[in-house]
XYZ file of C-alpha atoms in Angstrom:
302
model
C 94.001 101.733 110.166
C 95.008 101.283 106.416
C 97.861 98.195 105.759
C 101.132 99.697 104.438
C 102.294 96.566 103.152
C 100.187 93.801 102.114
C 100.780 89.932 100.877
C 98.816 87.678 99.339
C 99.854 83.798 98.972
C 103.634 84.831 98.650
C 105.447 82.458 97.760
C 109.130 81.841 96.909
C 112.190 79.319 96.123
C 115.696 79.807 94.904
C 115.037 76.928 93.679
C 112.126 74.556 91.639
C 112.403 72.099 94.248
C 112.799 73.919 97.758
C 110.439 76.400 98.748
C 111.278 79.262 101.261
C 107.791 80.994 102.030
C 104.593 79.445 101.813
C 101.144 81.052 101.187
C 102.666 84.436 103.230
C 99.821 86.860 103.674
C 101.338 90.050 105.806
C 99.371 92.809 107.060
C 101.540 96.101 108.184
C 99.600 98.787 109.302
C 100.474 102.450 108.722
C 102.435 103.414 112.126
C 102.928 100.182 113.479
C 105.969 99.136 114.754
C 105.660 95.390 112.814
C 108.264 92.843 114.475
C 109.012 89.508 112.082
C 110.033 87.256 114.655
C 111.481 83.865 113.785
C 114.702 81.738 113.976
C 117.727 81.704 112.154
C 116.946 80.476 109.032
C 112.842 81.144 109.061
C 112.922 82.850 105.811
C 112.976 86.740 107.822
C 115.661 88.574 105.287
C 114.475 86.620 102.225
C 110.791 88.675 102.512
C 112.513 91.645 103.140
C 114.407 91.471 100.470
C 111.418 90.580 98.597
C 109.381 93.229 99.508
C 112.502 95.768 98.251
C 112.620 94.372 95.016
C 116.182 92.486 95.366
C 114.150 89.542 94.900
C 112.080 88.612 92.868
C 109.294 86.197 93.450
C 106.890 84.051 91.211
C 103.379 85.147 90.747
C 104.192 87.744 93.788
C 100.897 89.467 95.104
C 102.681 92.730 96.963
C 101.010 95.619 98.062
C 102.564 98.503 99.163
C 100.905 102.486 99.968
C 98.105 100.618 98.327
C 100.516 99.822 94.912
C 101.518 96.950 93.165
C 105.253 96.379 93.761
C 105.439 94.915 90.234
C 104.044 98.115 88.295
C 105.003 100.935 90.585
C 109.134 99.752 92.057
C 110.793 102.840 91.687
C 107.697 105.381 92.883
C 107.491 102.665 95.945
C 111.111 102.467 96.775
C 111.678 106.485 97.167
C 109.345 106.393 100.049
C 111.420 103.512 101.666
C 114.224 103.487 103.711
C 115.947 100.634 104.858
C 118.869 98.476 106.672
C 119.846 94.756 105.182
C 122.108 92.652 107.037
C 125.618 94.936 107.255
C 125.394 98.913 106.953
C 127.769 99.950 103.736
C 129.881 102.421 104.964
C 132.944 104.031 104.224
C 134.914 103.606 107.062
C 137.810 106.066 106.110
C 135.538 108.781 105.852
C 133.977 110.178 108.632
C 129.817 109.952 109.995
C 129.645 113.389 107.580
C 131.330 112.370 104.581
C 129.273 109.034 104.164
C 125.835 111.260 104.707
C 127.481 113.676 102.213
C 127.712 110.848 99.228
C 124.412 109.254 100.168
C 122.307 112.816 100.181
C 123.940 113.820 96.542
C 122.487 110.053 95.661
C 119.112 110.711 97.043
C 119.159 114.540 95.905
C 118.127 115.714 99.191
C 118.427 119.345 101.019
C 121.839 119.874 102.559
C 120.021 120.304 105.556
C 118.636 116.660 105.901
C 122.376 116.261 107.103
C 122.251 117.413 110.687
C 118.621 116.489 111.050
C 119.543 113.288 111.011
C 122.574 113.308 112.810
C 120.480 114.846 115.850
C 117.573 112.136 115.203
C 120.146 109.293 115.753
C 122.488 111.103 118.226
C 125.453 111.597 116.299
C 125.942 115.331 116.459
C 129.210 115.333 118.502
C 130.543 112.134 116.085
C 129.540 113.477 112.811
C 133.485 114.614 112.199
C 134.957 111.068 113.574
C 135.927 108.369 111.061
C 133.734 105.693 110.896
C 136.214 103.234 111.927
C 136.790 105.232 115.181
C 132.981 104.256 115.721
C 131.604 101.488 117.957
C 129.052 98.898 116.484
C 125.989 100.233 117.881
C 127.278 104.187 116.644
C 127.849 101.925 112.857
C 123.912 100.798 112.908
C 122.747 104.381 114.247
C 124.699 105.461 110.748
C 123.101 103.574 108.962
C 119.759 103.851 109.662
C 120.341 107.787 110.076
C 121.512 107.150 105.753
C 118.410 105.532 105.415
C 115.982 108.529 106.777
C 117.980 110.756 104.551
C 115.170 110.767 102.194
C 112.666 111.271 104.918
C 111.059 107.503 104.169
C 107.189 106.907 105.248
C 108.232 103.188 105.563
C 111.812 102.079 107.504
C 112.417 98.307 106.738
C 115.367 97.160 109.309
C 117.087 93.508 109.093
C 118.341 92.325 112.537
C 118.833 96.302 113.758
C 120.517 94.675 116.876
C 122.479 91.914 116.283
C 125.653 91.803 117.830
C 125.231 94.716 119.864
C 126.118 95.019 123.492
C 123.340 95.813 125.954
C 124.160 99.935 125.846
C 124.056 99.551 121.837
C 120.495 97.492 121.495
C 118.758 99.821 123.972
C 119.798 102.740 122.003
C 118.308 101.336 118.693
C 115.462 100.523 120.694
C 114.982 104.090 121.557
C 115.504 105.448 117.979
C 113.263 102.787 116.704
C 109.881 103.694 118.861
C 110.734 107.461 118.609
C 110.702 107.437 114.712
C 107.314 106.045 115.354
C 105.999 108.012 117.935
C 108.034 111.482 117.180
C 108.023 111.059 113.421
C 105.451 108.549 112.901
C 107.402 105.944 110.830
C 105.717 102.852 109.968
C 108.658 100.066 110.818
C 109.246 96.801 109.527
C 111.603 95.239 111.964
C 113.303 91.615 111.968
C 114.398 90.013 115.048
C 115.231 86.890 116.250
C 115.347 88.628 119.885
C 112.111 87.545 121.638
C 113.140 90.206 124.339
C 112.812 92.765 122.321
C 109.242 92.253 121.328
C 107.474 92.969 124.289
C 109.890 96.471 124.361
C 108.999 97.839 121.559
C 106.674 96.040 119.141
C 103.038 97.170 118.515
C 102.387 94.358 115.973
C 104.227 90.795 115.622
C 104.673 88.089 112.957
C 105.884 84.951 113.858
C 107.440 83.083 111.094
C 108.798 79.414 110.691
C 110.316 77.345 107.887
C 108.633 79.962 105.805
C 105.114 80.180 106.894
C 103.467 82.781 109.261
C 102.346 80.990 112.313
C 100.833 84.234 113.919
C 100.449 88.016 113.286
C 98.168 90.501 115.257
C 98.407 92.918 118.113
C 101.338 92.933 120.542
C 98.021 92.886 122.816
C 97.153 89.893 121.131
C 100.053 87.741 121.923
C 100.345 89.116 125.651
C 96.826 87.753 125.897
C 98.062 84.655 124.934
C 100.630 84.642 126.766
C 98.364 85.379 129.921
C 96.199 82.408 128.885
C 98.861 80.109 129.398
C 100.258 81.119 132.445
C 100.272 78.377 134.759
C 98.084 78.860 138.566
C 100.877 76.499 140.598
C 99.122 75.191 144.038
C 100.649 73.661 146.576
C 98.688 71.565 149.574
C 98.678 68.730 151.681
C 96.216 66.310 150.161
C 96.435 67.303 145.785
C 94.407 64.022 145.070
C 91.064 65.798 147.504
C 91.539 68.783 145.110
C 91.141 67.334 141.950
C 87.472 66.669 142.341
C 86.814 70.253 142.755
C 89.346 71.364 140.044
C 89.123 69.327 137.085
C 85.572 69.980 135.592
C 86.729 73.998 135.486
C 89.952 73.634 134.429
C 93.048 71.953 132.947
C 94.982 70.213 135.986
C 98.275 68.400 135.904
C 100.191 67.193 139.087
C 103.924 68.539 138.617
C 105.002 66.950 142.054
C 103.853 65.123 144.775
C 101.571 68.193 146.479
C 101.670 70.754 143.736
C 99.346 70.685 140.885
C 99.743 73.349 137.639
C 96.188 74.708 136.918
C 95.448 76.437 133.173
C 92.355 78.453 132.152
C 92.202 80.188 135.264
C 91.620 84.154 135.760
C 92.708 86.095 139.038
C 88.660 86.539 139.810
C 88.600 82.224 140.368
C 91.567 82.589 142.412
C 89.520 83.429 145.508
C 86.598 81.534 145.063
C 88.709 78.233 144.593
C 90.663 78.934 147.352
C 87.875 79.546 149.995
C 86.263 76.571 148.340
C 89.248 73.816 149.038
C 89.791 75.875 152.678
C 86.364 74.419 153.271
C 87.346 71.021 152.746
C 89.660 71.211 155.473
C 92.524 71.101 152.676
C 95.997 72.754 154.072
C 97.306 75.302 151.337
C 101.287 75.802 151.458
C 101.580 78.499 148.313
C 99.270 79.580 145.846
C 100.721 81.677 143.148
C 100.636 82.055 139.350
C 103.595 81.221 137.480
C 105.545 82.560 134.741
C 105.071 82.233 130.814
C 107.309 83.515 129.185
C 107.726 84.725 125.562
C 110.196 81.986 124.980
C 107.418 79.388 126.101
C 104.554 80.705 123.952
C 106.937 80.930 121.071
C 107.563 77.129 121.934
C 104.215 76.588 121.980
C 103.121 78.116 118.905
C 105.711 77.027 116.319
C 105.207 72.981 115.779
C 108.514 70.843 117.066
């Protein structure tokens, strides 16, 4: 599939001294759902911003629809739409109103209006004032102001923060149906890891700046598999070991249980009818969990 957005040895600093990204090389391809995952602090809304022109960055190398973001801002900015940090509203006037001002802004058909509306379920609301609505009904808003212009790219900071559990599973349902109804291509920021396996089909990790990983959601599950953890428990662990440690990576995590690495579900049976043989008493045999948390531990340096 063709890359959307593209970076080559981005770099940036606010200042001389203190750099924010190192050497960032993204690849976003066209109807991805792209998740930026990173910390507080990673350097997440400083690309973003980047890649919408608010900053501007030395010797940038940004491609985007196969443009230079340099030479071609404005023609590459009316095919984005996107969500930084807090929505502006105006809160006295209601869901309507604030389309109203935003679709004489972007020149669109009246009729973009209730399209929208219906895309992010505010039909019923679009007469409330905005201050009558909850958070989650705020960030629906805005990202229904920012498909006004029917985008090809949606670029959302943080879509979920501070939501309650009701509000982020609703922006996780708008999010993969303008990809799979409407076939957006999304940029989203999160520092949710939860939310990655939900709805992600691509995934950037960044830290202090630099891009640790990026490939398939796929990609990272597999990793994630590979370090999943075959727990055994038996009577005698020190027998085991002779048969276990030239195949795999073995620690002893208690007095009979040992934590085996590298191993697939096929080698499950074999080992076991193996140690069986050797007269060894098995208590529990059982793979344990990695989770998304752990990988992410394990992949950015402490």
């Amino acid at each position: 599939m063709t890359n959307i957005i593209e970076t080559k040895d981005l770099n940036f600093g606010f200042s001389p001294s203190v750099r924010t990204l190192h050497h960032l090389n993204l690849q976003i391809e066209s109807e991805s759902i792209y998740c930026f995952l990173g910390p507080n602090g990673a350097g997440k809304t400083t690309t973003l911003r980047i890649l919408l022109g608010l900053l501007k960055a030395d010797h940038q190398r940004i491609s985007i629809f196969g443009q230079h973001l340099n030479s071609n801002r404005l023609a590459i900015l009316k095919r984005i739409g996107s969500l930084i940090e807090q929505p502006s509203l105006y809160h006295h006037l209601t869901g309507h109103q604030n389309l109203e001002l935003y679709r004489l802004t972007f020149r669109c058909d009246q009729k973009r209006i209730p399209e929208v509306l219906s895309i992010t379920g505010l039909s019923e609301a679009r007469h409330q004032l905005v201050k009558t609505y909850s958070l989650g009904m705020k960030q629906r808003l805005a990202i229904a102001l920012a498909l006004l212009h029917d985008p090809e790219l949606l670029i959302l900071d943080e879509p979920t923060n501070g939501l309650d559990p009701q509000g982020i599973i609703e922006i996780r349902g708008l999010i993969k149906q303008l990809k799979e109804e409407f076939h957006k291509t999304i940029l989203v920021s999160s520092h949710l890891l939860s939310e990655v396996e939900k709805i992600a089909t691509h995934v950037g990790i960044l830290h202090k700046g630099c891009l640790l990983f990026q490939g398939s959601s796929r990609s990272l599950m597999e990793m994630k598999s590979e370090n999943t953890a075959f727990e055994l428990e038996l009577d005698a662990p020190e027998k085991a070991m002779p048969h276990l440690e030239n195949s795999f990576n073995v620690r002893k995590i208690s007095e009979t249980t040992l934590s085996i690495t590298g191993m697939t579900k096929e080698q499950v049976p074999v080992l076991l009818a193996r140690l069986v043989k050797q007269d060894l008493r098995i208590y529990r045999a059982a793979f344990g969990t990695c989770s998304l948390e752990d990988l992410f531990l394990d992949i950015i340096p402490s």
